[in-house]
């Protein structure tokens, strides 16, 4: 018999998984149910439009290109003049333009509809094709409530910050069609301890301030405006610093270098120096930390949204892979051990997303004047930011492992998600800072604990394991001895109770049962894939499969 070339082919590709493209990333039942529940059902058509774009090959290629071709810093032009500019690839600008046009930045602050901030949270979750450009989008969202501490500055700049036009380039901000904002808080000697900052601000005769100092982390340095902290004789104060001054002269912000990060490459994180840079005071002198509290609330929420989105995207990739890849005579999704892993990952993801959407709803109602929701947001956001952002790297690592060796390769995007996850736990204060801030809120604002427990009590009686967990949590507050030593323990318990309360009220019974059995009842091995076989894992997995 004469052999054919195909009979001796050495590179026939079989049993590989088709690309996950052409799907709607907003077709997540957990997301859709929560958006309806929290008052933003009117936005589902917009969210779907963005979800279909996020699932397209075109948008995913933008994300890959922005990551593979990182920004370049140009400190000087060819003649030796300082320019302090960062150059991005066109794909980065495509991502930014899409995010701004869909209102992921500050647009909700100009939208009077109830649920506007929930809709924005859902879009931020859905548009998870690149983490890097999400940073300036998030900061632009967060800057508005802080900027309102200076009505004159808010009047000048808020309409441009909320406008759905992306207008890149260094020009007088008041001549642009739309603005992007950043923040520049931490310094190398203090990190989260911003009261240790050494940057100084000196008032001038015209009411402006001159800033001098070195900032250790300033992301998205090509933004138009920055909120920054500096010392005045009255103490740490907050300032708005433009990249370009009125009239067109560039402000004296000098770029030292771009950071070589573990996570995303697409966003330029930099060290900068203020060399007599001009800024405007926001709020009162000496009250800078208080001025930026509202900004911190918003960026914390985005940390939870970003973690939840990364968890869901990694889970979708794992479930898609398992639905197409065969091993030992079966599709992976039909192998019992893999089914336990996928179900466990879905429980973790659903708990994070459901809690996130409740917080988005609380935020929406808080900014509209609901004091009870503001109290719940203050404490539940602090504990959820701590816990969900801690869990995300573990969960994404397990999702990566579902792809085997492919998951470890950068061509398969779950590796990019995994690299990004630790950032969200560090941003706005790493673990101890976040946990201690939650306890500080309980001490200074006792009504926040009342709000939290009132929310938790709404699920009482639905599950004995939940009720026992709630009782254990309450006992933690019977003594305040060594409370800082117990900080992480308490905050973790609070986060789990909060997640459990939401799942018991809103998730299908198989999901809430698996959560209560494993996370609260401790019928769990700790590693993912150790759920009790007595649960309805099939019903849980069904919610993980991409549409």
Coordinates of C-alpha atoms in Angstrom, one line a residue:
X1 CA 0.0 0.0 0.0
X2 CA 1.3 3.5 -0.8
X3 CA 1.4 5.8 2.1
X4 CA -0.1 9.3 1.9
X5 CA 1.5 12.4 3.4
X6 CA -1.3 12.6 5.9
X7 CA -0.5 9.2 7.3
X8 CA 2.9 10.4 8.4
X9 CA 1.9 13.9 9.4
X10 CA 3.7 14.9 12.6
X11 CA 1.6 17.9 13.4
X12 CA -2.1 17.1 13.3
X13 CA -3.9 19.3 15.9
X14 CA -6.6 17.4 17.8
X15 CA -8.4 17.8 21.1
X16 CA -7.7 21.5 21.3
X17 CA -10.4 23.9 22.5
X18 CA -11.9 26.5 20.0
X19 CA -11.4 30.2 20.9
X20 CA -13.9 31.6 23.3
X21 CA -15.1 34.4 21.0
X22 CA -18.5 35.6 19.7
X23 CA -20.2 35.3 23.1
X24 CA -21.9 37.9 25.3
X25 CA -19.9 38.5 28.5
X26 CA -23.1 40.0 30.0
X27 CA -25.0 36.7 29.6
X28 CA -24.1 35.8 33.2
X29 CA -27.3 35.0 35.1
X30 CA -25.8 36.2 38.4
X31 CA -25.1 39.6 36.8
X32 CA -28.4 40.0 35.1
X33 CA -30.5 39.0 38.2
X34 CA -28.5 41.4 40.3
X35 CA -28.9 44.3 37.9
X36 CA -32.6 43.8 37.9
X37 CA -32.8 43.5 41.6
X38 CA -30.7 46.6 42.3
X39 CA -32.8 48.9 40.1
X40 CA -30.9 49.0 36.8
X41 CA -32.9 46.6 34.7
X42 CA -33.5 49.5 32.3
X43 CA -29.7 49.3 31.4
X44 CA -29.7 45.7 30.3
X45 CA -29.8 46.5 26.6
X46 CA -26.8 48.8 27.0
X47 CA -25.0 46.1 29.1
X48 CA -25.7 43.5 26.4
X49 CA -24.3 45.7 23.7
X50 CA -21.1 46.1 25.6
X51 CA -21.0 42.4 26.5
X52 CA -21.3 41.4 22.8
X53 CA -18.4 43.7 22.0
X54 CA -16.3 42.4 24.9
X55 CA -16.9 38.9 23.7
X56 CA -15.8 39.7 20.1
X57 CA -12.5 38.7 18.5
X58 CA -11.9 42.4 17.8
X59 CA -12.1 43.7 21.4
X60 CA -10.1 40.7 22.7
X61 CA -7.4 41.6 20.2
X62 CA -7.3 45.1 21.5
X63 CA -6.7 43.8 25.0
X64 CA -3.9 41.5 23.8
X65 CA -2.2 44.2 21.8
X66 CA -2.4 46.7 24.6
X67 CA -0.7 44.2 26.9
X68 CA 1.9 42.9 24.4
X69 CA 3.1 46.3 23.3
X70 CA 3.4 48.2 26.6
X71 CA 3.5 52.0 26.9
X72 CA 6.9 53.8 26.4
X73 CA 8.1 56.7 28.4
X74 CA 9.7 59.7 26.7
X75 CA 11.2 62.1 29.2
X76 CA 12.9 64.4 26.6
X77 CA 12.5 65.2 22.9
X78 CA 15.4 64.7 20.4
X79 CA 16.7 68.2 21.2
X80 CA 16.9 67.6 25.0
X81 CA 13.7 69.5 26.0
X82 CA 11.7 67.8 28.7
X83 CA 8.4 66.4 27.4
X84 CA 7.4 63.9 30.0
X85 CA 5.0 61.9 27.8
X86 CA 3.9 58.3 27.6
X87 CA 3.2 56.7 24.2
X88 CA 0.5 54.1 23.9
X89 CA -0.4 51.7 21.0
X90 CA -3.6 52.5 19.2
X91 CA -5.3 49.5 20.8
X92 CA -5.1 51.1 24.2
X93 CA -6.9 54.2 22.9
X94 CA -9.6 51.9 21.4
X95 CA -10.2 50.4 24.8
X96 CA -10.3 53.8 26.5
X97 CA -12.6 55.2 23.9
X98 CA -15.0 52.3 24.2
X99 CA -15.1 52.6 28.0
X100 CA -15.7 56.3 28.0
X101 CA -18.4 56.1 25.2
X102 CA -20.3 53.5 27.3
X103 CA -20.1 55.6 30.4
X104 CA -17.7 53.4 32.5
X105 CA -15.9 56.5 33.7
X106 CA -17.7 59.4 35.6
X107 CA -20.9 59.4 33.5
X108 CA -23.2 58.2 36.3
X109 CA -22.6 61.4 38.2
X110 CA -24.5 63.3 35.4
X111 CA -27.3 60.7 35.3
X112 CA -30.3 61.2 37.6
X113 CA -31.8 57.8 37.0
X114 CA -32.0 55.5 39.9
X115 CA -29.7 52.6 39.3
X116 CA -27.2 54.6 37.2
X117 CA -24.3 53.6 39.4
X118 CA -25.4 50.0 39.3
X119 CA -25.5 50.1 35.5
X120 CA -22.0 51.5 35.5
X121 CA -20.8 48.7 37.9
X122 CA -22.3 46.1 35.6
X123 CA -20.7 47.6 32.5
X124 CA -17.3 47.7 34.3
X125 CA -17.7 44.0 35.2
X126 CA -18.7 43.2 31.7
X127 CA -16.0 45.1 29.8
X128 CA -13.2 42.9 31.2
X129 CA -11.0 42.6 28.2
X130 CA -8.0 44.5 29.6
X131 CA -7.3 45.4 33.2
X132 CA -4.8 48.2 32.6
X133 CA -7.1 50.8 31.0
X134 CA -9.6 50.2 33.8
X135 CA -7.4 52.1 36.2
X136 CA -7.8 55.6 34.7
X137 CA -11.5 54.8 34.0
X138 CA -11.9 53.9 37.7
X139 CA -10.0 56.9 39.0
X140 CA -12.1 59.2 36.8
X141 CA -15.2 57.8 38.3
X142 CA -13.9 58.2 41.8
X143 CA -12.5 61.7 41.6
X144 CA -15.9 63.4 41.2
X145 CA -17.3 63.2 44.8
X146 CA -13.9 64.3 46.2
X147 CA -13.7 67.2 43.7
X148 CA -17.1 68.5 45.0
X149 CA -15.3 69.7 48.1
X150 CA -14.4 72.6 46.0
X151 CA -17.5 73.9 44.2
X152 CA -15.6 76.2 41.9
X153 CA -13.4 73.4 40.6
X154 CA -16.3 71.0 40.4
X155 CA -18.2 73.5 38.3
X156 CA -15.3 73.9 35.9
X157 CA -14.3 70.3 35.5
X158 CA -17.1 67.9 36.4
X159 CA -19.0 68.4 33.1
X160 CA -15.9 67.5 31.2
X161 CA -15.1 64.5 33.4
X162 CA -18.7 63.1 32.9
X163 CA -18.8 63.7 29.2
X164 CA -18.7 60.6 27.0
X165 CA -15.9 61.7 24.8
X166 CA -12.3 60.5 25.0
X167 CA -9.9 63.2 23.9
X168 CA -6.3 62.1 24.4
X169 CA -3.5 64.6 24.4
X170 CA -1.8 67.2 26.5
X171 CA -3.8 70.5 26.2
X172 CA -5.4 73.0 28.5
X173 CA -8.1 70.8 30.1
X174 CA -10.8 73.4 29.6
X175 CA -10.3 73.3 25.9
X176 CA -10.8 69.5 25.6
X177 CA -14.0 67.6 24.7
X178 CA -13.6 65.3 27.8
X179 CA -11.2 64.6 30.6
X180 CA -9.6 61.7 32.4
X181 CA -8.4 62.0 36.0
X182 CA -5.9 60.2 38.1
X183 CA -4.6 60.2 41.7
X184 CA -1.2 60.5 43.1
X185 CA -1.1 59.7 46.8
X186 CA 1.6 57.3 48.0
X187 CA 5.2 58.0 48.6
X188 CA 8.2 55.7 49.0
X189 CA 8.7 56.3 52.7
X190 CA 5.1 55.8 53.8
X191 CA 3.0 53.8 51.3
X192 CA -0.5 53.5 52.8
X193 CA 0.5 55.8 55.7
X194 CA -0.2 58.9 53.7
X195 CA 0.2 61.1 56.8
X196 CA 4.0 60.4 56.5
X197 CA 4.1 62.1 53.1
X198 CA 6.9 64.6 52.6
X199 CA 5.6 66.4 49.5
X200 CA 5.0 70.0 50.4
X201 CA 2.5 72.6 49.1
X202 CA 3.1 76.3 49.5
X203 CA 0.3 78.8 48.9
X204 CA 0.8 81.6 46.4
X205 CA -0.6 85.1 46.3
X206 CA -3.1 84.1 43.6
X207 CA -4.5 81.3 45.7
X208 CA -2.8 78.5 43.9
X209 CA -0.2 76.2 45.6
X210 CA 3.2 75.1 44.5
X211 CA 4.0 71.5 45.1
X212 CA 7.4 69.9 45.5
X213 CA 8.1 66.2 46.2
X214 CA 8.3 62.6 44.8
X215 CA 5.3 60.3 44.3
X216 CA 6.1 56.6 44.3
X217 CA 3.0 55.4 42.4
X218 CA 1.1 57.5 39.9
X219 CA -0.9 55.4 37.4
X220 CA -2.0 56.7 34.0
X221 CA 0.3 59.7 34.1
X222 CA -1.1 61.1 30.8
X223 CA -4.4 61.9 32.5
X224 CA -5.6 65.5 32.4
X225 CA -6.1 66.0 36.2
X226 CA -4.8 64.4 39.4
X227 CA -5.9 64.4 43.0
X228 CA -2.8 64.4 45.1
X229 CA -1.8 64.8 48.8
X230 CA 0.8 67.2 50.1
X231 CA 1.8 68.8 53.4
X232 CA 0.8 72.3 54.3
X233 CA 1.4 74.0 57.7
X234 CA -2.1 72.7 58.7
X235 CA -1.2 69.1 57.8
X236 CA -2.0 66.7 54.9
X237 CA -4.1 68.5 52.3
X238 CA -5.7 67.5 49.0
X239 CA -5.0 69.3 45.7
X240 CA -6.1 69.1 42.1
X241 CA -3.0 69.2 39.8
X242 CA -3.5 69.6 36.1
X243 CA -1.0 68.1 33.6
X244 CA -1.4 71.3 31.5
X245 CA -2.0 74.7 33.1
X246 CA -4.7 77.2 31.9
X247 CA -3.3 78.8 28.8
X248 CA -1.5 75.7 27.6
X249 CA 1.8 75.7 29.5
X250 CA 2.8 72.2 30.8
X251 CA 2.8 71.8 34.5
X252 CA 6.1 70.8 36.2
X253 CA 5.4 67.1 36.7
X254 CA 8.5 65.1 35.9
X255 CA 8.4 61.4 35.1
X256 CA 11.2 59.4 36.6
X257 CA 10.4 56.0 35.3
X258 CA 7.6 53.5 34.6
X259 CA 7.1 50.6 37.0
X260 CA 7.9 47.1 35.9
X261 CA 4.8 45.4 37.4
X262 CA 3.7 41.9 38.1
X263 CA 0.3 42.6 36.6
X264 CA -0.9 44.4 33.6
X265 CA 1.6 46.1 31.3
X266 CA -1.0 48.2 29.4
X267 CA -1.3 50.8 32.0
X268 CA 1.7 53.1 32.6
X269 CA 2.3 53.2 36.4
X270 CA 5.0 55.8 37.1
X271 CA 7.1 57.6 39.6
X272 CA 6.9 61.3 39.3
X273 CA 8.3 64.4 40.8
X274 CA 6.6 67.7 41.4
X275 CA 9.1 70.4 40.6
X276 CA 7.2 73.5 41.6
X277 CA 4.0 72.1 40.0
X278 CA 0.9 74.2 40.4
X279 CA -2.2 72.8 42.1
X280 CA -5.5 74.0 43.5
X281 CA -6.7 73.2 47.1
X282 CA -9.7 70.8 47.3
X283 CA -11.4 71.0 50.7
X284 CA -9.8 72.5 53.8
X285 CA -6.1 72.6 54.5
X286 CA -5.2 69.8 56.9
X287 CA -8.3 67.7 56.0
X288 CA -6.9 66.0 52.9
X289 CA -7.5 62.5 54.1
X290 CA -11.1 63.2 54.9
X291 CA -11.5 64.9 51.5
X292 CA -10.6 61.8 49.6
X293 CA -12.7 59.4 51.7
X294 CA -15.5 59.4 49.1
X295 CA -12.9 58.7 46.4
X296 CA -11.6 55.8 48.4
X297 CA -15.1 54.4 48.6
X298 CA -15.5 54.4 44.9
X299 CA -12.1 52.9 44.1
X300 CA -12.7 50.2 46.7
X301 CA -15.9 49.3 45.0
X302 CA -14.1 49.1 41.7
X303 CA -11.5 46.7 43.4
X304 CA -14.4 44.4 44.3
X305 CA -15.9 44.8 40.8
X306 CA -12.6 44.1 39.1
X307 CA -11.9 41.0 41.3
X308 CA -15.4 39.7 40.7
X309 CA -15.0 40.2 36.9
X310 CA -11.6 38.5 36.8
X311 CA -13.0 35.6 38.8
X312 CA -16.0 35.2 36.5
X313 CA -13.9 35.6 33.3
X314 CA -11.4 32.9 34.5
X315 CA -14.3 30.6 35.5
X316 CA -15.8 31.1 32.0
X317 CA -12.6 30.2 30.4
X318 CA -12.2 27.1 32.6
X319 CA -15.8 25.9 31.9
X320 CA -15.4 26.5 28.2
X321 CA -12.2 24.5 28.2
X322 CA -13.7 21.7 30.2
X323 CA -16.7 21.6 27.8
X324 CA -14.5 20.9 24.8
X325 CA -11.3 19.1 26.0
X326 CA -11.3 15.3 26.4
X327 CA -9.2 13.2 28.8
X328 CA -9.4 9.6 29.8
X329 CA -12.3 8.9 27.5
X330 CA -14.6 11.8 28.6
X331 CA -15.0 15.5 28.2
X332 CA -13.4 17.1 31.2
X333 CA -16.7 18.6 32.2
X334 CA -18.1 15.1 32.6
X335 CA -15.3 13.9 34.9
X336 CA -16.5 13.9 38.5
X337 CA -13.4 15.5 40.0
X338 CA -13.5 18.3 37.5
X339 CA -17.2 18.8 38.1
X340 CA -16.5 19.4 41.8
X341 CA -13.8 21.9 40.9
X342 CA -16.1 23.8 38.5
X343 CA -19.0 23.9 40.9
X344 CA -16.8 25.1 43.7
X345 CA -15.4 27.9 41.5
X346 CA -18.9 28.9 40.5
X347 CA -19.9 29.1 44.2
X348 CA -16.9 31.4 44.9
X349 CA -17.6 33.6 41.8
X350 CA -21.3 33.8 42.5
X351 CA -20.8 34.8 46.1
X352 CA -18.4 37.6 45.0
X353 CA -20.6 38.9 42.2
X354 CA -23.8 38.8 44.3
X355 CA -22.1 40.8 47.1
X356 CA -20.6 43.2 44.6
X357 CA -24.0 44.0 43.1
X358 CA -25.6 44.5 46.5
X359 CA -22.8 47.0 47.3
X360 CA -23.3 48.7 43.9
X361 CA -27.0 49.1 44.8
X362 CA -26.0 50.5 48.3
X363 CA -23.6 52.9 46.6
X364 CA -26.3 54.1 44.2
X365 CA -28.7 54.8 47.0
X366 CA -26.0 56.3 49.2
X367 CA -25.0 58.9 46.7
X368 CA -28.7 59.8 46.4
X369 CA -28.9 60.5 50.1
X370 CA -30.0 57.2 51.8
X371 CA -28.1 57.3 55.1
X372 CA -28.9 53.7 56.0
X373 CA -27.4 52.5 52.7
X374 CA -24.4 54.7 53.2
X375 CA -23.8 53.1 56.6
X376 CA -24.1 49.6 55.1
X377 CA -21.8 50.6 52.2
X378 CA -19.2 52.0 54.6
X379 CA -18.7 48.7 56.5
X380 CA -19.8 46.0 54.0
X381 CA -17.6 47.5 51.3
X382 CA -14.6 47.5 53.6
X383 CA -15.0 43.9 54.6
X384 CA -15.9 42.7 51.1
X385 CA -12.9 44.5 49.6
X386 CA -10.7 42.8 52.0
X387 CA -12.0 39.3 51.5
X388 CA -13.0 39.1 47.8
X389 CA -9.8 40.7 46.7
X390 CA -7.9 38.1 48.9
X391 CA -9.8 35.2 47.4
X392 CA -9.5 36.2 43.8
X393 CA -5.9 35.1 43.2
X394 CA -6.6 31.7 44.7
X395 CA -9.7 31.2 42.6
X396 CA -8.1 32.4 39.4
X397 CA -5.1 30.1 40.0
X398 CA -7.5 27.1 40.2
X399 CA -9.3 28.2 37.1
X400 CA -5.9 28.4 35.3
X401 CA -5.1 24.9 36.5
X402 CA -8.3 23.7 34.8
X403 CA -6.5 24.5 31.5
X404 CA -3.5 22.5 32.5
X405 CA -0.2 23.6 30.8
X406 CA -2.1 25.8 28.4
X407 CA -3.3 27.9 31.3
X408 CA 0.3 28.7 32.2
X409 CA 1.0 30.1 28.7
X410 CA 0.5 33.8 28.1
X411 CA -1.3 33.0 24.8
X412 CA -4.2 31.7 26.9
X413 CA -5.6 34.8 28.5
X414 CA -6.3 33.3 32.0
X415 CA -2.5 33.8 32.7
X416 CA -3.0 37.6 32.2
X417 CA -5.9 37.6 34.6
X418 CA -3.9 35.7 37.2
X419 CA -1.1 38.2 37.1
X420 CA -3.5 41.0 37.7
X421 CA -5.4 39.7 40.7
X422 CA -2.9 40.6 43.5
X423 CA -3.1 44.2 42.6
X424 CA -6.7 44.6 43.6
X425 CA -5.9 43.4 47.2
X426 CA -3.1 45.9 47.4
X427 CA -4.8 48.9 45.9
X428 CA -6.3 51.3 48.5
X429 CA -4.4 49.5 51.3
X430 CA -3.3 45.9 51.4
X431 CA -4.8 43.2 53.8
X432 CA -3.9 44.6 57.2
X433 CA -4.8 48.2 56.2
X434 CA -8.2 47.1 54.8
X435 CA -9.0 44.9 57.9
X436 CA -8.0 47.5 60.4
X437 CA -10.0 50.2 58.5
X438 CA -13.1 48.0 58.8
X439 CA -12.6 47.8 62.6
X440 CA -11.9 51.5 62.7
X441 CA -15.3 52.1 61.1
X442 CA -17.0 50.0 63.7
X443 CA -15.3 51.9 66.5
X444 CA -15.9 55.4 65.1
X445 CA -19.3 54.8 63.5
X446 CA -21.1 52.2 65.6
X447 CA -24.2 52.6 63.5
X448 CA -22.4 50.9 60.7
X449 CA -22.4 47.6 62.7
X450 CA -26.1 48.1 63.3
X451 CA -26.6 48.5 59.6
X452 CA -24.5 45.4 58.8
X453 CA -26.3 43.2 61.3
X454 CA -29.7 44.4 60.2
X455 CA -28.8 43.3 56.7
X456 CA -27.5 40.0 57.9
X457 CA -30.7 39.3 60.0
X458 CA -32.8 39.5 56.8
X459 CA -31.5 35.9 56.0
X460 CA -31.9 34.5 59.5
X461 CA -33.8 31.3 59.7
X462 CA -33.1 30.3 56.1
X463 CA -30.2 28.0 57.0
X464 CA -29.0 26.6 60.3
X465 CA -25.4 26.8 59.3
X466 CA -25.8 30.5 58.4
X467 CA -27.5 31.2 61.7
X468 CA -24.7 29.5 63.6
X469 CA -22.1 31.6 61.7
X470 CA -24.0 34.8 62.4
X471 CA -24.0 33.9 66.1
X472 CA -20.3 33.2 66.1
X473 CA -19.7 36.6 64.5
X474 CA -21.8 38.4 67.1
X475 CA -19.7 36.8 69.8
X476 CA -16.6 38.4 68.3
X477 CA -17.9 41.8 69.4
X478 CA -18.6 40.9 73.0
X479 CA -14.9 41.7 73.8
X480 CA -12.6 44.2 72.3
X481 CA -9.5 42.8 73.9
X482 CA -6.7 42.1 71.3
X483 CA -9.2 43.1 68.6
X484 CA -6.4 44.2 66.3
X485 CA -4.8 40.7 66.6
X486 CA -8.2 39.3 65.6
X487 CA -8.7 41.8 62.8
X488 CA -8.5 39.5 59.8
X489 CA -10.4 36.8 61.6
X490 CA -13.3 39.1 62.3
X491 CA -13.4 40.8 58.9
X492 CA -13.3 37.5 57.1
X493 CA -16.2 36.2 59.1
X494 CA -18.1 39.4 58.4
X495 CA -17.5 39.0 54.6
X496 CA -18.6 35.4 54.6
X497 CA -21.8 36.3 56.6
X498 CA -22.5 39.1 54.1
X499 CA -22.0 36.8 51.1
X500 CA -24.1 34.1 52.7
X501 CA -26.9 36.5 53.5
X502 CA -27.1 37.6 49.8
X503 CA -26.9 34.1 48.4
X504 CA -29.6 32.8 50.8
X505 CA -32.0 35.5 49.7
X506 CA -31.2 35.6 46.0
X507 CA -29.3 32.6 44.6
X508 CA -30.7 29.3 43.6
X509 CA -30.9 26.8 46.5
X510 CA -28.1 24.5 45.1
X511 CA -25.7 27.5 45.2
X512 CA -26.6 28.8 48.6
X513 CA -26.6 25.3 50.0
X514 CA -23.1 24.6 48.7
X515 CA -21.9 28.0 50.1
X516 CA -23.4 27.4 53.5
X517 CA -22.1 23.8 53.7
X518 CA -18.6 24.7 52.7
X519 CA -17.8 28.3 53.7
X520 CA -20.0 28.5 56.8
X521 CA -20.6 24.9 57.9
X522 CA -17.0 24.0 57.2
X523 CA -17.8 20.8 55.3
X524 CA -15.0 21.7 52.9
X525 CA -11.4 20.8 52.4
X526 CA -10.2 24.3 51.8
X527 CA -8.8 23.7 48.3
X528 CA -11.3 24.2 45.5
X529 CA -13.0 21.0 44.4
X530 CA -13.8 19.7 47.8
X531 CA -17.5 20.4 48.0
X532 CA -19.7 17.7 49.6
X533 CA -20.9 15.2 46.9
X534 CA -24.4 15.5 48.5
X535 CA -25.0 18.8 46.8
X536 CA -26.7 19.4 43.5
X537 CA -23.5 20.2 41.6
X538 CA -25.1 19.9 38.2
X539 CA -27.4 22.9 38.9
X540 CA -24.4 24.9 40.1
X541 CA -22.2 24.1 37.1
X542 CA -25.0 25.1 34.7
X543 CA -24.6 28.7 35.9
X544 CA -20.9 28.6 35.1
X545 CA -21.1 27.6 31.5
X546 CA -20.7 30.5 28.9
X547 CA -23.7 31.3 26.8

